[in-house]
Amino acid sequence: MSRLAVLFLAVQCAETQSPVPTPESAALVALYDSTDGSGWTKSDNWQNADKTGASYVGLVCNWYGVDCDGTSNVLYLDLKSNQLSGTLPDSLASLTALIDLVASHNQHLGGSLPATLSAMKDLEWMSLWNNSISGTIPSSYTHSLSAMTELDVSLNNISGTLPSTLSSLNGLKLLFVEQNFISGTVPTTLDAMGLTQFLAHTNAISGTLPTPGFKSTITTIALHTNGLSGTIPDTYWNNMTNLAELDLMGNWIEGTLPTTMPGMQSLTVLTLYHLSLIHI
């Protein structure tokens, strides 16, 4: 095929492909501007963005870290380990078809979690671990992000409490909030969720272990290095028949091991040192 024919096909494909809707392209431009895009490790094609944002009508699906569907809606945004510095803009919520938002391991990405992201009704995966994000987990997330299966905001500077309304996220399987400054108690409403992994260690969580624990879907619980107190209730194990790993070390839990514990056939890792338990 001649070079001229190849050029003709390329131009034809560009003309037939639908442009990303203006609010979505503008949101990406705002993200580039608010996180020092010129300093990113990789920013292929982002530099060509029209910085006026709202007037941008070109295609963004070939920008680094951006994937779209057949109608050019942005579905996946992956900018992990990319030297983002600044804050996530509120307008990011204009990516209403987004399924995965990944911006982890950008230590200079700070500010708070935009409450506006609750508009992302199709969002399934939010991975923002190992950044410098502060503030609280917006309660609006728990009312709107019904499609979410994984929320990972570990290794940040997040404070406040775990919203009791997290139980509204019926599809949430992985909840990772470890190594933050979260206080308060473990909400008793979490026992209604179908979580498979709950990692909340190295925080300032206090109170007692909620009973009756989690559903049978749970396989991993890590609550070490907090301020939990009280005892491990017999009923804590009732439903957690698939629990494989439990780490409670470095708390103020005391008393004896529950008599129901020997029935935990799936339990392979149990970490309880630096507690005040007896008859182990």
Tab-separated table of C-alpha atoms in Angstrom:
chain	number	residue	atom	x	y	z
A	1	MET	CA	0.000	0.000	0.000
A	2	SER	CA	1.344	3.412	-0.920
A	3	ARG	CA	2.213	6.029	1.690
A	4	LEU	CA	-0.526	8.245	0.246
A	5	ALA	CA	-3.134	5.500	0.704
A	6	VAL	CA	-2.053	4.942	4.328
A	7	LEU	CA	-2.331	8.673	4.995
A	8	PHE	CA	-5.811	8.739	3.436
A	9	LEU	CA	-6.998	5.853	5.682
A	10	ALA	CA	-5.578	7.520	8.789
A	11	VAL	CA	-7.378	10.774	7.998
A	12	GLN	CA	-10.598	8.897	7.237
A	13	CYS	CA	-10.495	7.041	10.585
A	14	ALA	CA	-9.863	10.295	12.449
A	15	GLU	CA	-12.862	11.881	10.728
A	16	THR	CA	-15.241	9.005	11.489
A	17	GLN	CA	-14.271	8.563	15.148
A	18	SER	CA	-16.449	10.595	17.475
A	19	PRO	CA	-14.728	13.267	19.553
A	20	VAL	CA	-14.806	13.004	23.315
A	21	PRO	CA	-17.629	15.176	24.696
A	22	THR	CA	-16.401	18.673	25.520
A	23	PRO	CA	-16.983	18.440	29.330
A	24	GLU	CA	-14.848	15.277	29.465
A	25	SER	CA	-11.971	16.711	27.449
A	26	ALA	CA	-12.157	19.910	29.503
A	27	ALA	CA	-11.958	17.849	32.707
A	28	LEU	CA	-8.783	16.149	31.491
A	29	VAL	CA	-7.239	19.489	30.589
A	30	ALA	CA	-8.136	20.767	34.074
A	31	LEU	CA	-6.476	17.690	35.598
A	32	TYR	CA	-3.323	18.328	33.566
A	33	ASP	CA	-3.223	21.950	34.704
A	34	SER	CA	-4.008	21.309	38.382
A	35	THR	CA	-1.403	18.540	38.779
A	36	ASP	CA	1.526	20.205	36.984
A	37	GLY	CA	1.179	18.173	33.809
A	38	SER	CA	4.382	19.591	32.373
A	39	GLY	CA	6.231	17.810	35.185
A	40	TRP	CA	4.626	14.388	34.709
A	41	THR	CA	6.884	11.428	34.012
A	42	LYS	CA	4.768	10.507	30.990
A	43	SER	CA	2.391	12.867	29.231
A	44	ASP	CA	2.256	11.625	25.665
A	45	ASN	CA	-0.123	13.805	23.616
A	46	TRP	CA	-1.365	15.707	26.688
A	47	GLN	CA	0.942	18.576	25.758
A	48	ASN	CA	-1.147	19.123	22.622
A	49	ALA	CA	-4.260	19.843	24.654
A	50	ASP	CA	-6.047	23.108	24.009
A	51	LYS	CA	-5.546	24.817	27.364
A	52	THR	CA	-8.820	26.700	26.983
A	53	GLY	CA	-10.468	23.390	27.838
A	54	ALA	CA	-14.057	24.200	26.998
A	55	SER	CA	-13.282	24.786	23.317
A	56	TYR	CA	-11.331	21.552	22.924
A	57	VAL	CA	-13.045	19.250	20.412
A	58	GLY	CA	-10.166	16.920	19.471
A	59	LEU	CA	-9.727	13.309	20.476
A	60	VAL	CA	-8.150	12.522	23.842
A	61	CYS	CA	-8.290	8.740	23.668
A	62	ASN	CA	-4.665	8.551	22.557
A	63	TRP	CA	-3.407	10.572	25.521
A	64	TYR	CA	-1.191	8.667	27.951
A	65	GLY	CA	-3.225	6.787	30.557
A	66	VAL	CA	-6.600	7.440	28.884
A	67	ASP	CA	-8.773	4.671	27.425
A	68	CYS	CA	-12.183	5.146	25.816
A	69	ASP	CA	-15.088	3.070	24.576
A	70	GLY	CA	-16.418	2.926	21.012
A	71	THR	CA	-18.270	6.216	21.377
A	72	SER	CA	-15.188	8.003	22.781
A	73	ASN	CA	-16.421	8.240	26.351
A	74	VAL	CA	-13.470	8.078	28.767
A	75	LEU	CA	-13.703	4.793	30.697
A	76	TYR	CA	-10.252	4.330	32.221
A	77	LEU	CA	-7.783	6.846	33.605
A	78	ASP	CA	-4.487	5.420	34.870
A	79	LEU	CA	-1.821	7.921	35.967
A	80	LYS	CA	-0.140	5.951	38.738
A	81	SER	CA	3.524	6.635	39.544
A	82	ASN	CA	3.518	9.625	37.214
A	83	GLN	CA	4.749	12.564	39.329
A	84	LEU	CA	1.371	14.270	39.632
A	85	SER	CA	1.730	17.288	41.920
A	86	GLY	CA	-1.185	19.405	43.084
A	87	THR	CA	-4.827	18.481	43.607
A	88	LEU	CA	-7.597	16.616	41.829
A	89	PRO	CA	-9.974	19.171	40.258
A	90	ASP	CA	-13.696	19.131	41.003
A	91	SER	CA	-14.382	19.040	37.264
A	92	LEU	CA	-12.966	15.515	37.103
A	93	ALA	CA	-16.538	14.501	37.934
A	94	SER	CA	-17.420	15.331	34.310
A	95	LEU	CA	-15.940	11.954	33.376
A	96	THR	CA	-19.353	10.463	34.067
A	97	ALA	CA	-18.664	7.190	32.216
A	98	LEU	CA	-15.397	6.513	34.069
A	99	ILE	CA	-14.985	2.977	35.434
A	100	ASP	CA	-11.405	3.043	36.792
A	101	LEU	CA	-9.674	6.025	38.402
A	102	VAL	CA	-6.058	5.195	39.209
A	103	ALA	CA	-3.686	7.921	40.426
A	104	SER	CA	-1.752	6.078	43.110
A	105	HIS	CA	1.891	6.521	44.095
A	106	ASN	CA	2.076	10.249	43.382
A	107	GLN	CA	3.446	11.520	46.683
A	108	HIS	CA	2.918	15.184	45.829
A	109	LEU	CA	-0.740	14.748	44.931
A	110	GLY	CA	-2.557	16.367	47.828
A	111	GLY	CA	-5.657	18.307	48.697
A	112	SER	CA	-8.886	16.580	49.629
A	113	LEU	CA	-11.004	13.999	47.875
A	114	PRO	CA	-13.402	15.977	45.650
A	115	ALA	CA	-16.972	15.417	46.818
A	116	THR	CA	-18.039	15.959	43.212
A	117	LEU	CA	-16.657	12.539	42.245
A	118	SER	CA	-19.916	11.120	43.591
A	119	ALA	CA	-21.328	11.987	40.144
A	120	MET	CA	-19.345	9.074	38.662
A	121	LYS	CA	-22.184	6.578	38.839
A	122	ASP	CA	-20.269	3.884	36.895
A	123	LEU	CA	-17.028	4.132	38.881
A	124	GLU	CA	-15.927	0.677	40.056
A	125	TRP	CA	-12.336	1.196	41.103
A	126	MET	CA	-10.826	4.205	42.873
A	127	SER	CA	-7.133	3.676	43.579
A	128	LEU	CA	-5.448	6.693	45.202
A	129	TRP	CA	-3.011	5.018	47.601
A	130	ASN	CA	0.393	6.418	48.574
A	131	ASN	CA	-0.324	10.085	47.936
A	132	SER	CA	-0.620	13.116	50.234
A	133	ILE	CA	-4.401	13.431	50.196
A	134	SER	CA	-5.946	14.839	53.365
A	135	GLY	CA	-9.402	15.649	54.676
A	136	THR	CA	-12.133	13.072	55.114
A	137	ILE	CA	-13.877	10.466	52.988
A	138	PRO	CA	-16.872	12.412	51.595
A	139	SER	CA	-20.197	10.996	52.754
A	140	SER	CA	-21.573	11.688	49.279
A	141	TYR	CA	-19.506	8.766	47.976
A	142	THR	CA	-21.479	6.309	50.061
A	143	HIS	CA	-24.791	7.555	48.687
A	144	SER	CA	-23.910	7.649	45.003
A	145	LEU	CA	-21.030	5.347	44.036
A	146	SER	CA	-23.161	2.221	43.991
A	147	ALA	CA	-21.050	0.494	41.308
A	148	MET	CA	-17.811	0.692	43.278
A	149	THR	CA	-16.043	-2.588	44.056
A	150	GLU	CA	-12.693	-1.264	45.315
A	151	LEU	CA	-11.821	1.859	47.304
A	152	ASP	CA	-8.123	2.248	48.083
A	153	VAL	CA	-7.037	5.464	49.804
A	154	SER	CA	-4.323	3.911	51.959
A	155	LEU	CA	-1.029	5.638	52.789
A	156	ASN	CA	-2.400	9.168	52.762
A	157	ASN	CA	-3.193	11.805	55.395
A	158	ILE	CA	-6.929	11.162	55.574
A	159	SER	CA	-8.595	11.902	58.902
A	160	GLY	CA	-12.099	11.813	60.330
A	161	THR	CA	-14.104	8.649	60.788
A	162	LEU	CA	-15.234	5.820	58.564
A	163	PRO	CA	-18.757	6.792	57.424
A	164	SER	CA	-21.389	4.422	58.774
A	165	THR	CA	-23.120	4.802	55.414
A	166	LEU	CA	-20.336	2.814	53.718
A	167	SER	CA	-22.746	-0.082	54.015
A	168	SER	CA	-24.747	1.543	51.203
A	169	LEU	CA	-22.002	0.460	48.792
A	170	ASN	CA	-23.443	-3.004	48.342
A	171	GLY	CA	-20.942	-4.026	45.674
A	172	LEU	CA	-17.805	-2.951	47.563
A	173	LYS	CA	-15.397	-5.879	47.963
A	174	LEU	CA	-12.064	-4.245	48.822
A	175	LEU	CA	-11.827	-1.419	51.377
A	176	PHE	CA	-8.253	-0.245	51.968
A	177	VAL	CA	-7.819	2.734	54.325
A	178	GLU	CA	-4.662	1.694	56.188
A	179	GLN	CA	-1.876	4.058	57.260
A	180	ASN	CA	-3.903	7.236	57.580
A	181	PHE	CA	-5.144	9.244	60.565
A	182	ILE	CA	-8.654	7.822	60.737
A	183	SER	CA	-10.267	7.866	64.178
A	184	GLY	CA	-13.569	6.802	65.679
A	185	THR	CA	-14.821	3.237	65.691
A	186	VAL	CA	-15.310	0.481	63.141
A	187	PRO	CA	-18.924	1.055	62.036
A	188	THR	CA	-21.201	-1.801	63.034
A	189	THR	CA	-22.969	-1.340	59.702
A	190	LEU	CA	-19.992	-2.876	57.888
A	191	ASP	CA	-21.227	-6.317	58.913
A	192	ALA	CA	-23.974	-5.957	56.302
A	193	MET	CA	-21.479	-5.571	53.457
A	194	GLY	CA	-20.026	-8.294	51.276
A	195	LEU	CA	-16.413	-7.222	51.790
A	196	THR	CA	-13.649	-9.693	50.972
A	197	GLN	CA	-10.765	-7.586	52.340
A	198	PHE	CA	-10.796	-4.843	54.981
A	199	LEU	CA	-7.443	-3.192	55.689
A	200	ALA	CA	-7.568	-0.377	58.236
A	201	HIS	CA	-4.375	-0.876	60.220
A	202	THR	CA	-2.076	1.889	61.443
A	203	ASN	CA	-4.728	4.478	62.174
A	204	ALA	CA	-6.263	5.869	65.379
A	205	ILE	CA	-9.370	3.663	65.410
A	206	SER	CA	-10.732	2.962	68.875
A	207	GLY	CA	-13.674	1.222	70.516
A	208	THR	CA	-14.386	-2.482	70.429
A	209	LEU	CA	-14.594	-5.050	67.668
A	210	PRO	CA	-18.065	-4.907	66.111
A	211	THR	CA	-20.229	-7.984	66.411
A	212	PRO	CA	-21.178	-10.230	64.779
A	213	GLY	CA	-18.223	-9.379	62.549
A	214	PHE	CA	-18.447	-9.544	58.768
A	215	LYS	CA	-20.251	-11.742	56.284
A	216	SER	CA	-18.868	-15.058	55.077
A	217	THR	CA	-17.290	-13.294	52.076
A	218	ILE	CA	-14.516	-11.768	54.202
A	219	THR	CA	-11.060	-13.349	53.820
A	220	THR	CA	-8.707	-10.691	55.245
A	221	ILE	CA	-9.009	-8.283	58.190
A	222	ALA	CA	-6.064	-6.085	59.197
A	223	LEU	CA	-6.701	-3.787	62.160
A	224	HIS	CA	-3.293	-3.831	63.819
A	225	THR	CA	-1.669	-0.726	65.323
A	226	ASN	CA	-4.836	1.063	66.377
A	227	GLY	CA	-6.458	1.758	69.742
A	228	LEU	CA	-9.021	-1.036	69.855
A	229	SER	CA	-9.963	-2.292	73.307
A	230	GLY	CA	-12.293	-4.749	74.987
A	231	THR	CA	-12.358	-8.455	74.175
A	232	ILE	CA	-12.809	-10.665	71.133
A	233	PRO	CA	-16.470	-11.724	71.430
A	234	ASP	CA	-17.449	-15.335	70.759
A	235	THR	CA	-19.977	-14.062	68.230
A	236	TYR	CA	-17.259	-12.227	66.279
A	237	TRP	CA	-16.547	-15.399	64.306
A	238	ASN	CA	-20.091	-16.583	63.681
A	239	ASN	CA	-20.387	-15.721	60.002
A	240	MET	CA	-16.750	-15.434	58.906
A	241	THR	CA	-16.278	-18.991	57.746
A	242	ASN	CA	-13.863	-18.024	54.945
A	243	LEU	CA	-11.611	-15.777	57.021
A	244	ALA	CA	-7.985	-16.614	56.177
A	245	GLU	CA	-6.028	-13.729	57.745
A	246	LEU	CA	-6.717	-11.757	60.925
A	247	ASP	CA	-4.230	-9.234	62.309
A	248	LEU	CA	-5.115	-7.460	65.561
A	249	MET	CA	-1.650	-6.907	67.024
A	250	GLY	CA	-0.722	-3.647	68.690
A	251	ASN	CA	-4.120	-2.872	70.227
A	252	TRP	CA	-5.504	-2.879	73.766
A	253	ILE	CA	-7.587	-6.013	73.345
A	254	GLU	CA	-7.587	-8.323	76.364
A	255	GLY	CA	-9.332	-11.357	77.792
A	256	THR	CA	-9.295	-14.851	76.360
A	257	LEU	CA	-9.544	-16.310	72.896
A	258	PRO	CA	-13.138	-17.132	71.974
A	259	THR	CA	-14.208	-20.750	72.390
A	260	THR	CA	-15.636	-20.636	68.879
A	261	MET	CA	-12.236	-19.946	67.323
A	262	PRO	CA	-11.226	-23.601	66.707
A	263	GLY	CA	-14.058	-23.812	64.195
A	264	MET	CA	-12.307	-21.363	61.855
A	265	GLN	CA	-11.117	-23.926	59.320
A	266	SER	CA	-9.980	-21.347	56.724
A	267	LEU	CA	-7.852	-19.297	59.144
A	268	THR	CA	-4.174	-19.575	58.188
A	269	VAL	CA	-2.660	-16.348	59.561
A	270	LEU	CA	-3.551	-15.086	63.054
A	271	THR	CA	-1.467	-12.223	64.460
A	272	LEU	CA	-2.229	-11.315	68.065
A	273	TYR	CA	1.055	-10.373	69.693
A	274	HIS	CA	1.356	-7.199	71.777
A	275	LEU	CA	-2.139	-7.835	73.147
A	276	SER	CA	-3.181	-8.743	76.698
A	277	LEU	CA	-4.823	-12.042	75.838
A	278	ILE	CA	-4.419	-15.063	78.100
A	279	HIS	CA	-4.813	-18.815	77.574
A	280	ILE	CA	-3.423	-18.648	74.037
